mmCIF file of C-alpha atoms (C1' of nucleotides) in Angstrom:
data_model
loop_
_atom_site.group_PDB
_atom_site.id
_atom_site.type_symbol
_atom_site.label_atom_id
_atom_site.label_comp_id
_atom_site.label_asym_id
_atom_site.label_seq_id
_atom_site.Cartn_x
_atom_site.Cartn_y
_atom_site.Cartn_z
ATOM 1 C CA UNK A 20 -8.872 5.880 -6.163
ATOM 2 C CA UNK A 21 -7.217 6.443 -2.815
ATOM 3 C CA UNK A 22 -4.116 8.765 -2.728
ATOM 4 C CA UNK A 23 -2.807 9.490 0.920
ATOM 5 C CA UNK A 24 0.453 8.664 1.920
ATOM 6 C CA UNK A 25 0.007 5.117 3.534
ATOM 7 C CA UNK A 26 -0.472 3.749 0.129
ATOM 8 C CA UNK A 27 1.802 6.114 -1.630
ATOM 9 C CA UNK A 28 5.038 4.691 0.594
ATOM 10 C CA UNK A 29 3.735 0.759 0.344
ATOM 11 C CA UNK A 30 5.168 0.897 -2.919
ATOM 12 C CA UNK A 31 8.992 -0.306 -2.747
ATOM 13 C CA UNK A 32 9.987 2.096 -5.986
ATOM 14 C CA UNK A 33 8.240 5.103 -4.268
ATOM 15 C CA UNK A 34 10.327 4.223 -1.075
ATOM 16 C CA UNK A 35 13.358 4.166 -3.245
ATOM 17 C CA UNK A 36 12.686 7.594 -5.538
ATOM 18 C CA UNK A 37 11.967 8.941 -1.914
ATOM 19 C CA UNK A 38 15.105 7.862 -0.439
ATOM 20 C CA UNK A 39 17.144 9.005 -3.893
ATOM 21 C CA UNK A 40 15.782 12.760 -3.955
ATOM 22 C CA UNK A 41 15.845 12.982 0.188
ATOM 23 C CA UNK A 42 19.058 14.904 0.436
ATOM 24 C CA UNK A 43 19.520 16.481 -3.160
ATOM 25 C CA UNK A 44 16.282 17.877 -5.922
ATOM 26 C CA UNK A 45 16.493 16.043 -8.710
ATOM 27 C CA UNK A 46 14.983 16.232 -12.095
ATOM 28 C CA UNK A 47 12.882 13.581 -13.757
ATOM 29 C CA UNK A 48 15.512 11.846 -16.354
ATOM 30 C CA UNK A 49 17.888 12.095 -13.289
ATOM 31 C CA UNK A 50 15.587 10.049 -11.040
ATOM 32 C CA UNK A 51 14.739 7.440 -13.941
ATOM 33 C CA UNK A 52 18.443 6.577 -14.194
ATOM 34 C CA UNK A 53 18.346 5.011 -11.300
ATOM 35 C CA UNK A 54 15.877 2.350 -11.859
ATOM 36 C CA UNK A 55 15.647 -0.726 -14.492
ATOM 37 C CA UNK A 56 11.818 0.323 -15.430
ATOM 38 C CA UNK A 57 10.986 3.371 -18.225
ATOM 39 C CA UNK A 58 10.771 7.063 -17.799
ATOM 40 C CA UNK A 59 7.098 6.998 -17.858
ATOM 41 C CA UNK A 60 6.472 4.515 -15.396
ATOM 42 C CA UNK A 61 8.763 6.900 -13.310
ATOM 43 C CA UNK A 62 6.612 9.838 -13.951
ATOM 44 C CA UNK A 63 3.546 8.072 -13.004
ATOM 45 C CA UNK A 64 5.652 7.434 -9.944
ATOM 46 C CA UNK A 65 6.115 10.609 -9.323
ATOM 47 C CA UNK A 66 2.577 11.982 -10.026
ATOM 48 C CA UNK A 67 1.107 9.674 -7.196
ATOM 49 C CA UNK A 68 3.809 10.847 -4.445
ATOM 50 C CA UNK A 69 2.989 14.756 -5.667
ATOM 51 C CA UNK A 70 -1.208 14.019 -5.660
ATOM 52 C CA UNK A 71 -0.713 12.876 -2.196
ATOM 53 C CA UNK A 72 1.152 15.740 -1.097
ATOM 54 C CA UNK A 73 4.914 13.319 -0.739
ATOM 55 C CA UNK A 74 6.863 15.442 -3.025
ATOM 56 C CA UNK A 75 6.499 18.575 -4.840
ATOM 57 C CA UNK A 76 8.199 20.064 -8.313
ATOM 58 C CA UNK A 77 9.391 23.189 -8.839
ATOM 59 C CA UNK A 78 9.301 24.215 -12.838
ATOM 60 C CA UNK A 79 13.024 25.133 -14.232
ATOM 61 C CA UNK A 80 12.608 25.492 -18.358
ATOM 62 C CA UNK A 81 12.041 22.197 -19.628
ATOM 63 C CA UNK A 82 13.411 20.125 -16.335
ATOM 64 C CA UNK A 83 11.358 19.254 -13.372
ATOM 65 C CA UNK A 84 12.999 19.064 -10.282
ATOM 66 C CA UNK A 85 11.528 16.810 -7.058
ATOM 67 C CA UNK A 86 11.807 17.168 -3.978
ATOM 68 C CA UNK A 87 10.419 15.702 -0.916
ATOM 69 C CA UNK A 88 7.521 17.122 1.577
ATOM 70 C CA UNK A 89 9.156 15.818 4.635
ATOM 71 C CA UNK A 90 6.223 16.991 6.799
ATOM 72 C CA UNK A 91 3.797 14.675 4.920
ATOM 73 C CA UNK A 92 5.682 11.597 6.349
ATOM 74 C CA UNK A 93 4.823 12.695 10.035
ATOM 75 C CA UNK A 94 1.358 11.503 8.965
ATOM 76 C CA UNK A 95 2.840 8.274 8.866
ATOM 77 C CA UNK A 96 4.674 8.281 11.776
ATOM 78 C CA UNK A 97 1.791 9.751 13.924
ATOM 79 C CA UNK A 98 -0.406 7.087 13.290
ATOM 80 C CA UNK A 99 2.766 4.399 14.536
ATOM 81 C CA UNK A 100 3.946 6.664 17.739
ATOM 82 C CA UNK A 101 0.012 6.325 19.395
ATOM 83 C CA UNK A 102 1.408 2.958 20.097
ATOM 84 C CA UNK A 103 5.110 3.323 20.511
ATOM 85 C CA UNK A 104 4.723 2.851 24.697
ATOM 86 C CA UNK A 105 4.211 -0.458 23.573
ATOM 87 C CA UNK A 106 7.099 -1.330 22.076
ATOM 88 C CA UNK A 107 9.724 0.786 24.537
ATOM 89 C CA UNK A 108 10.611 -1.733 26.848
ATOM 90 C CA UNK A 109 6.915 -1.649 27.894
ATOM 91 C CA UNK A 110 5.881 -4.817 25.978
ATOM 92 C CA UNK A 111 5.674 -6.855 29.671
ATOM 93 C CA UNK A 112 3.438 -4.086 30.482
ATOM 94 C CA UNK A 113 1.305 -4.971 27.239
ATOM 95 C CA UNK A 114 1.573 -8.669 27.359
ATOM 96 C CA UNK A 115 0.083 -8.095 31.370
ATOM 97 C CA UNK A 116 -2.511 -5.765 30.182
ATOM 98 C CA UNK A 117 -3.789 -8.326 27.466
ATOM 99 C CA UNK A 118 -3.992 -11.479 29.659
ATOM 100 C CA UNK A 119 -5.847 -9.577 32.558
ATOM 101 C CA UNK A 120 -8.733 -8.558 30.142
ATOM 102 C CA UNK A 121 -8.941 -12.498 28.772
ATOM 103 C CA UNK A 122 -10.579 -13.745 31.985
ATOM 104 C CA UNK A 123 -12.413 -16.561 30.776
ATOM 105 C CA UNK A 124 -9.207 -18.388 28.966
ATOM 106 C CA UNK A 125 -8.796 -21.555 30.416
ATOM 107 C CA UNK A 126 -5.213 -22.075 31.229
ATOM 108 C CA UNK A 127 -2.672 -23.818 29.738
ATOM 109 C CA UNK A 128 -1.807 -27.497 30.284
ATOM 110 C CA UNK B 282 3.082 -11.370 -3.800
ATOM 111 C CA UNK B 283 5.071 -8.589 -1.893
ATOM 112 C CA UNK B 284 4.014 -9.363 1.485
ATOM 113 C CA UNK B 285 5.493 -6.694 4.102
ATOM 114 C CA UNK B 286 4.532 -4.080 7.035
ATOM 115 C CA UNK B 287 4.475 -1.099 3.920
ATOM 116 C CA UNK B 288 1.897 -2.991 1.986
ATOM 117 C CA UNK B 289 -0.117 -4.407 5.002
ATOM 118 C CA UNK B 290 -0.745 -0.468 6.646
ATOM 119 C CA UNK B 291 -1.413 0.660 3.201
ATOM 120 C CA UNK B 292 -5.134 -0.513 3.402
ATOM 121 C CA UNK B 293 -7.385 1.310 5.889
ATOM 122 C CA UNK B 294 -9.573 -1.465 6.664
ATOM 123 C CA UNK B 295 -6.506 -2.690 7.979
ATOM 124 C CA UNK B 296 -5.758 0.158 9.724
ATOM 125 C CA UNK B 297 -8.562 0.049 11.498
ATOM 126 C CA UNK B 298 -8.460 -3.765 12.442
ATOM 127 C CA UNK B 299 -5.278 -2.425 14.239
ATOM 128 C CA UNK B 300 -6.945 0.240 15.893
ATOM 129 C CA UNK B 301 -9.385 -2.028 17.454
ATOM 130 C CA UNK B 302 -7.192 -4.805 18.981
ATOM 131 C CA UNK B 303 -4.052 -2.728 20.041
ATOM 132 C CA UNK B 304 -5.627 -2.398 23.382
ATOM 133 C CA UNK B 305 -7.216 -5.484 24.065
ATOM 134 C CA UNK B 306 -6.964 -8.973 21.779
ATOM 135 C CA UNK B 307 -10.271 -9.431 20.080
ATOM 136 C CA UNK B 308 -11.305 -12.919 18.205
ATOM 137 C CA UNK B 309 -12.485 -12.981 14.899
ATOM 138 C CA UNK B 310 -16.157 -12.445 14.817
ATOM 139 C CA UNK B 311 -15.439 -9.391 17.401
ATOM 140 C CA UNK B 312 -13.205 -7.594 15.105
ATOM 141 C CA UNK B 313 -16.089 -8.654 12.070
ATOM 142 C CA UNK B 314 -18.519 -6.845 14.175
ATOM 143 C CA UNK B 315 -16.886 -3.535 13.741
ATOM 144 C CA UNK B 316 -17.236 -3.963 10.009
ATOM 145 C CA UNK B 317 -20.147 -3.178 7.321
ATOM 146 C CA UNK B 318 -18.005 -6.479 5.487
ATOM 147 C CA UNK B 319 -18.688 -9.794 5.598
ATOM 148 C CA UNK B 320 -16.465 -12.231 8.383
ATOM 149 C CA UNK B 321 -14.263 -14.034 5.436
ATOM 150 C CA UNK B 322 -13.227 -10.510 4.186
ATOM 151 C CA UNK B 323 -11.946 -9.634 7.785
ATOM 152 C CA UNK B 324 -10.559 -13.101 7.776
ATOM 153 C CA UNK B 325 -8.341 -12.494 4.842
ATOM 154 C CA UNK B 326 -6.906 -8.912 6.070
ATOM 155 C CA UNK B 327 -6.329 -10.766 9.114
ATOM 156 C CA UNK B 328 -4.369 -13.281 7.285
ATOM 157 C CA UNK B 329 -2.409 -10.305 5.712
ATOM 158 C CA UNK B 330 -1.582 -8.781 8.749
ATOM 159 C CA UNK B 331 -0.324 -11.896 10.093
ATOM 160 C CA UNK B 332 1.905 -13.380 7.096
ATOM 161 C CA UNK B 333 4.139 -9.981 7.699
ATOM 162 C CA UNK B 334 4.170 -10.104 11.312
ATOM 163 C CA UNK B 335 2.144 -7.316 12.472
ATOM 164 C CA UNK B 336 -0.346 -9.391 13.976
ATOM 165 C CA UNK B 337 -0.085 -12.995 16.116
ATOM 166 C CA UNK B 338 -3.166 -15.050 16.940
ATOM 167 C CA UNK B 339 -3.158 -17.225 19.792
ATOM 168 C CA UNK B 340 -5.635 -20.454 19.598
ATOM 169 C CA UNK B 341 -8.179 -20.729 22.554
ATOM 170 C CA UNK B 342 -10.808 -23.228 21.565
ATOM 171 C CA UNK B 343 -12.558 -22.449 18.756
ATOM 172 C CA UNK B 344 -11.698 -19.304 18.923
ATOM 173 C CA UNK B 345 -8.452 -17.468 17.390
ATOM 174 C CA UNK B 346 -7.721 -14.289 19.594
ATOM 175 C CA UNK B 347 -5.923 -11.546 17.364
ATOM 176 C CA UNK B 348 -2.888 -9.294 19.001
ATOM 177 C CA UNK B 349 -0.908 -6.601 17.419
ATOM 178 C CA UNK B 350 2.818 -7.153 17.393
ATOM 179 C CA UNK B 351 3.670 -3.190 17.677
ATOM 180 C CA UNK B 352 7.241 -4.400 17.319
ATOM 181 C CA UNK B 353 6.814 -4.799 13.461
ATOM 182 C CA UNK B 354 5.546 -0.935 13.510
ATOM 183 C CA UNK B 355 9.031 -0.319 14.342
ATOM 184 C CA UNK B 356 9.996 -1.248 10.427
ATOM 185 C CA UNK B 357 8.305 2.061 9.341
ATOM 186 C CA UNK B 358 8.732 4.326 11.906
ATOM 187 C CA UNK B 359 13.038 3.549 11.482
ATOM 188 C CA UNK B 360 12.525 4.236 7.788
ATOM 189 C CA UNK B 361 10.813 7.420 8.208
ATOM 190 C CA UNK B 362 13.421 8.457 11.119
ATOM 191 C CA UNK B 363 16.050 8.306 8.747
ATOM 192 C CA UNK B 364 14.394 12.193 7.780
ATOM 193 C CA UNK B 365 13.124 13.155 10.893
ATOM 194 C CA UNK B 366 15.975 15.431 11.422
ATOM 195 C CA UNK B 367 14.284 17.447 7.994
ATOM 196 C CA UNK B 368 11.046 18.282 10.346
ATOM 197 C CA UNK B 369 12.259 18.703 13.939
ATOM 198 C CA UNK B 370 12.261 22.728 13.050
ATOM 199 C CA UNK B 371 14.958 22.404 10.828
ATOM 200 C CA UNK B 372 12.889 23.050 7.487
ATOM 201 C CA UNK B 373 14.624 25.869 6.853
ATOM 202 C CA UNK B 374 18.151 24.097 7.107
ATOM 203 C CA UNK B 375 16.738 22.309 3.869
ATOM 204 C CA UNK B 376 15.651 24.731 2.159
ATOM 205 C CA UNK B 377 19.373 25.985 2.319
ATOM 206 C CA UNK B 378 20.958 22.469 1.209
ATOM 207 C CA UNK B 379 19.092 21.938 -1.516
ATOM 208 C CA UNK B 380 18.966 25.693 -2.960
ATOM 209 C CA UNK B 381 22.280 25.335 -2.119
ATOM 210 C CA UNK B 382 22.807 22.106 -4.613
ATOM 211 C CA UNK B 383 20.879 23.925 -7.488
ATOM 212 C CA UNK B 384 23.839 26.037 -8.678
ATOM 213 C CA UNK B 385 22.951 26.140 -12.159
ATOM 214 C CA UNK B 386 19.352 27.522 -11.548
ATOM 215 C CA UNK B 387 18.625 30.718 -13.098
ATOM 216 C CA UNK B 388 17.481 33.756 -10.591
ATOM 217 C CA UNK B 389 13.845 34.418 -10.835
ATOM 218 C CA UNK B 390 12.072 37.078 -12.414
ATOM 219 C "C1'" DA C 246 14.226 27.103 -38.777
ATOM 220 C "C1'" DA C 247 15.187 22.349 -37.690
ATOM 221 C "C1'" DT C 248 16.421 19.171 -34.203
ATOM 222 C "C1'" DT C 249 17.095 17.496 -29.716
ATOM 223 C "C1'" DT C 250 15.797 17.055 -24.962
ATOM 224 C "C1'" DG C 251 12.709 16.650 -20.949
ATOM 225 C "C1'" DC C 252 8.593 15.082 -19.673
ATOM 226 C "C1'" DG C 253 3.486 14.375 -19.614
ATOM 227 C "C1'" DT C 254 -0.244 11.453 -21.228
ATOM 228 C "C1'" DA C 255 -2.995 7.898 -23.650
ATOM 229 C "C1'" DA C 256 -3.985 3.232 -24.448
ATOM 230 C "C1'" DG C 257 -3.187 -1.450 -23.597
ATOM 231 C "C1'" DT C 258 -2.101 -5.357 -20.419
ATOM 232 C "C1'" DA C 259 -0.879 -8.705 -16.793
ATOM 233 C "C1'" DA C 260 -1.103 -9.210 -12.152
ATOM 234 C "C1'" DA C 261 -2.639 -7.904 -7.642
ATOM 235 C "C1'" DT C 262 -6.248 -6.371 -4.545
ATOM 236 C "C1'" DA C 263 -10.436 -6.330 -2.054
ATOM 237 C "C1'" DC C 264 -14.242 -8.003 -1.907
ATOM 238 C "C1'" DT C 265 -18.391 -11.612 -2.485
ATOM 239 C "C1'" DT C 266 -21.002 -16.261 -1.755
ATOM 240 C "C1'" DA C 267 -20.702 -21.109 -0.964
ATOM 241 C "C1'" DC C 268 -18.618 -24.622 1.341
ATOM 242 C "C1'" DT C 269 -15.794 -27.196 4.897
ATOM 243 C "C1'" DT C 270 -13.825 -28.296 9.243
ATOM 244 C "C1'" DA C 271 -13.127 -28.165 14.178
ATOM 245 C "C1'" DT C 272 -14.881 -27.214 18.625
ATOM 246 C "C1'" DA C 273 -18.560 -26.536 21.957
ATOM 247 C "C1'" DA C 274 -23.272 -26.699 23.534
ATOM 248 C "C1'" DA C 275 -27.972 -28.950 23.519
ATOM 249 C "C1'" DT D 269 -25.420 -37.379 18.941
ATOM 250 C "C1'" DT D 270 -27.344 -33.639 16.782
ATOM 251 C "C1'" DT D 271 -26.876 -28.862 16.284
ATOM 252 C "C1'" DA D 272 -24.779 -24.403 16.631
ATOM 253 C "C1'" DT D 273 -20.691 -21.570 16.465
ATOM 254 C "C1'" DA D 274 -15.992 -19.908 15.047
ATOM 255 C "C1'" DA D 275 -13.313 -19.444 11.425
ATOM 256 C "C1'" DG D 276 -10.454 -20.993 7.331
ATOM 257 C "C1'" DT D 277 -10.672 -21.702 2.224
ATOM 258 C "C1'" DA D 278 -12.106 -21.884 -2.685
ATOM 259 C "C1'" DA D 279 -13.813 -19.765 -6.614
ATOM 260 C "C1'" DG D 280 -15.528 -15.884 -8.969
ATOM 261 C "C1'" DT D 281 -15.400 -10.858 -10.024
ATOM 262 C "C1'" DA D 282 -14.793 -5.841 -10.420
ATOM 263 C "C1'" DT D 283 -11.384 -2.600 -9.693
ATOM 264 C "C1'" DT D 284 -6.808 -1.000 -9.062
ATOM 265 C "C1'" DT D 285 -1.971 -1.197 -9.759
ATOM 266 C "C1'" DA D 286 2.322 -1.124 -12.082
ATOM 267 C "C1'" DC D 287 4.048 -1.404 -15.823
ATOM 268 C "C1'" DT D 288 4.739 -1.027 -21.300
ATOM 269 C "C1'" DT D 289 5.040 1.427 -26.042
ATOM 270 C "C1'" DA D 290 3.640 5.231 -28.840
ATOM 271 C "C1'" DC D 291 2.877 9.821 -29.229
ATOM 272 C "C1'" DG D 292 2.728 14.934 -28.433
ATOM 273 C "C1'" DC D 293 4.358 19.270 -26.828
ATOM 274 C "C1'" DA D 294 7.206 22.888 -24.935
ATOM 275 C "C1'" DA D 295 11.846 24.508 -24.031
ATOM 276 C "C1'" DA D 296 16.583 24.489 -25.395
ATOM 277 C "C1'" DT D 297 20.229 23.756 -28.695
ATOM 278 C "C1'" DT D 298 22.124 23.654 -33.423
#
DNA sequence: AATTTGCGTAAGTAAATACTTACTTATAAA
DNA sequence: TTTATAAGTAAGTATTTACTTACGCAAATT
């Protein structure tokens, strides 16, 4: 079973409970209000995005309050910005790049 | 069938086919090469990548180059922006909000 | 002390995922 | 024109995923 944070985000609910706890700690019930689906599929949510590091809980009596590892993300966005010269105004300098290593095409007609 | 950029980075085989032909467009059996798995598994990641737009293949022959369209990228890296202002040294700044938002937690021992 | 609240977990399930092998089709080479 | 090559597709399968309901337990309230 994988658990890194590639798969953890692909979900669109885990995107959402992200977004929903990003600027305020909530507590479990709190964060299940906000969705159609049950408290327990929440939780099992949660556990995946705190296995892979995503979010963390801090304890408070009975409630459990989430909040998110920022830093985790930058995983994430790492792995994109390797190829971001490609996309900032450089994509002439890609598409150039490309058709000088395809040598044998045969040109259009 | 959710189909989208999220999803289609999720898998690291996928990852990897990306890898490979972000600096030069590979065909098919090229990319299959770099693989322990058989061609029609590569085939249907391929497929993947291309129904959400992360990878175009041009025709040439018999042969269907792959290229990466870093543009679609930009979908994930914008969504994770949204918090890069919780990373950029500014931690601590959270830390603040949110203990700041918590004013019914009790002091601990 | 009894009850309510917050939340984890177990078990079950339908659908999705990531493969496989077998086959087909289109193009190119012999 | 026969054969080889590139690659898509179909069908089957094991595993994973994303839920559900039912239950249990610890902390808080009554």
């Amino acid at each position: 079973m994988r658990r890194d944070v590639f798969q953890a985000i692909a979900d669109p609910t885990r995107r959402e409970i992200i977004n929903l706890i990003a600027f305020q700690s909530l507590n479990l019930n709190a964060i299940a209000e906000n969705f159609e689906m049950s408290r327990p599929a929440i939780s099992q949510h949660i556990k995946i995005l705190t296995e892979c590091g995503l979010v963390s809980i801090k304890k408070e009596g009975r409630e459990r309050f989430c909040e998110v590892k920022f830093q985790k993300l930058k995983e994430v966005s790492q792995w994109i910005e390797q190829y971001s010269s490609f996309w900032n105004n450089k994509l002439d300098a890609l598409e150039i790049y490309l058709s000088a290593n395809k040598t044998k095409v045969e040109p259009k007609k």
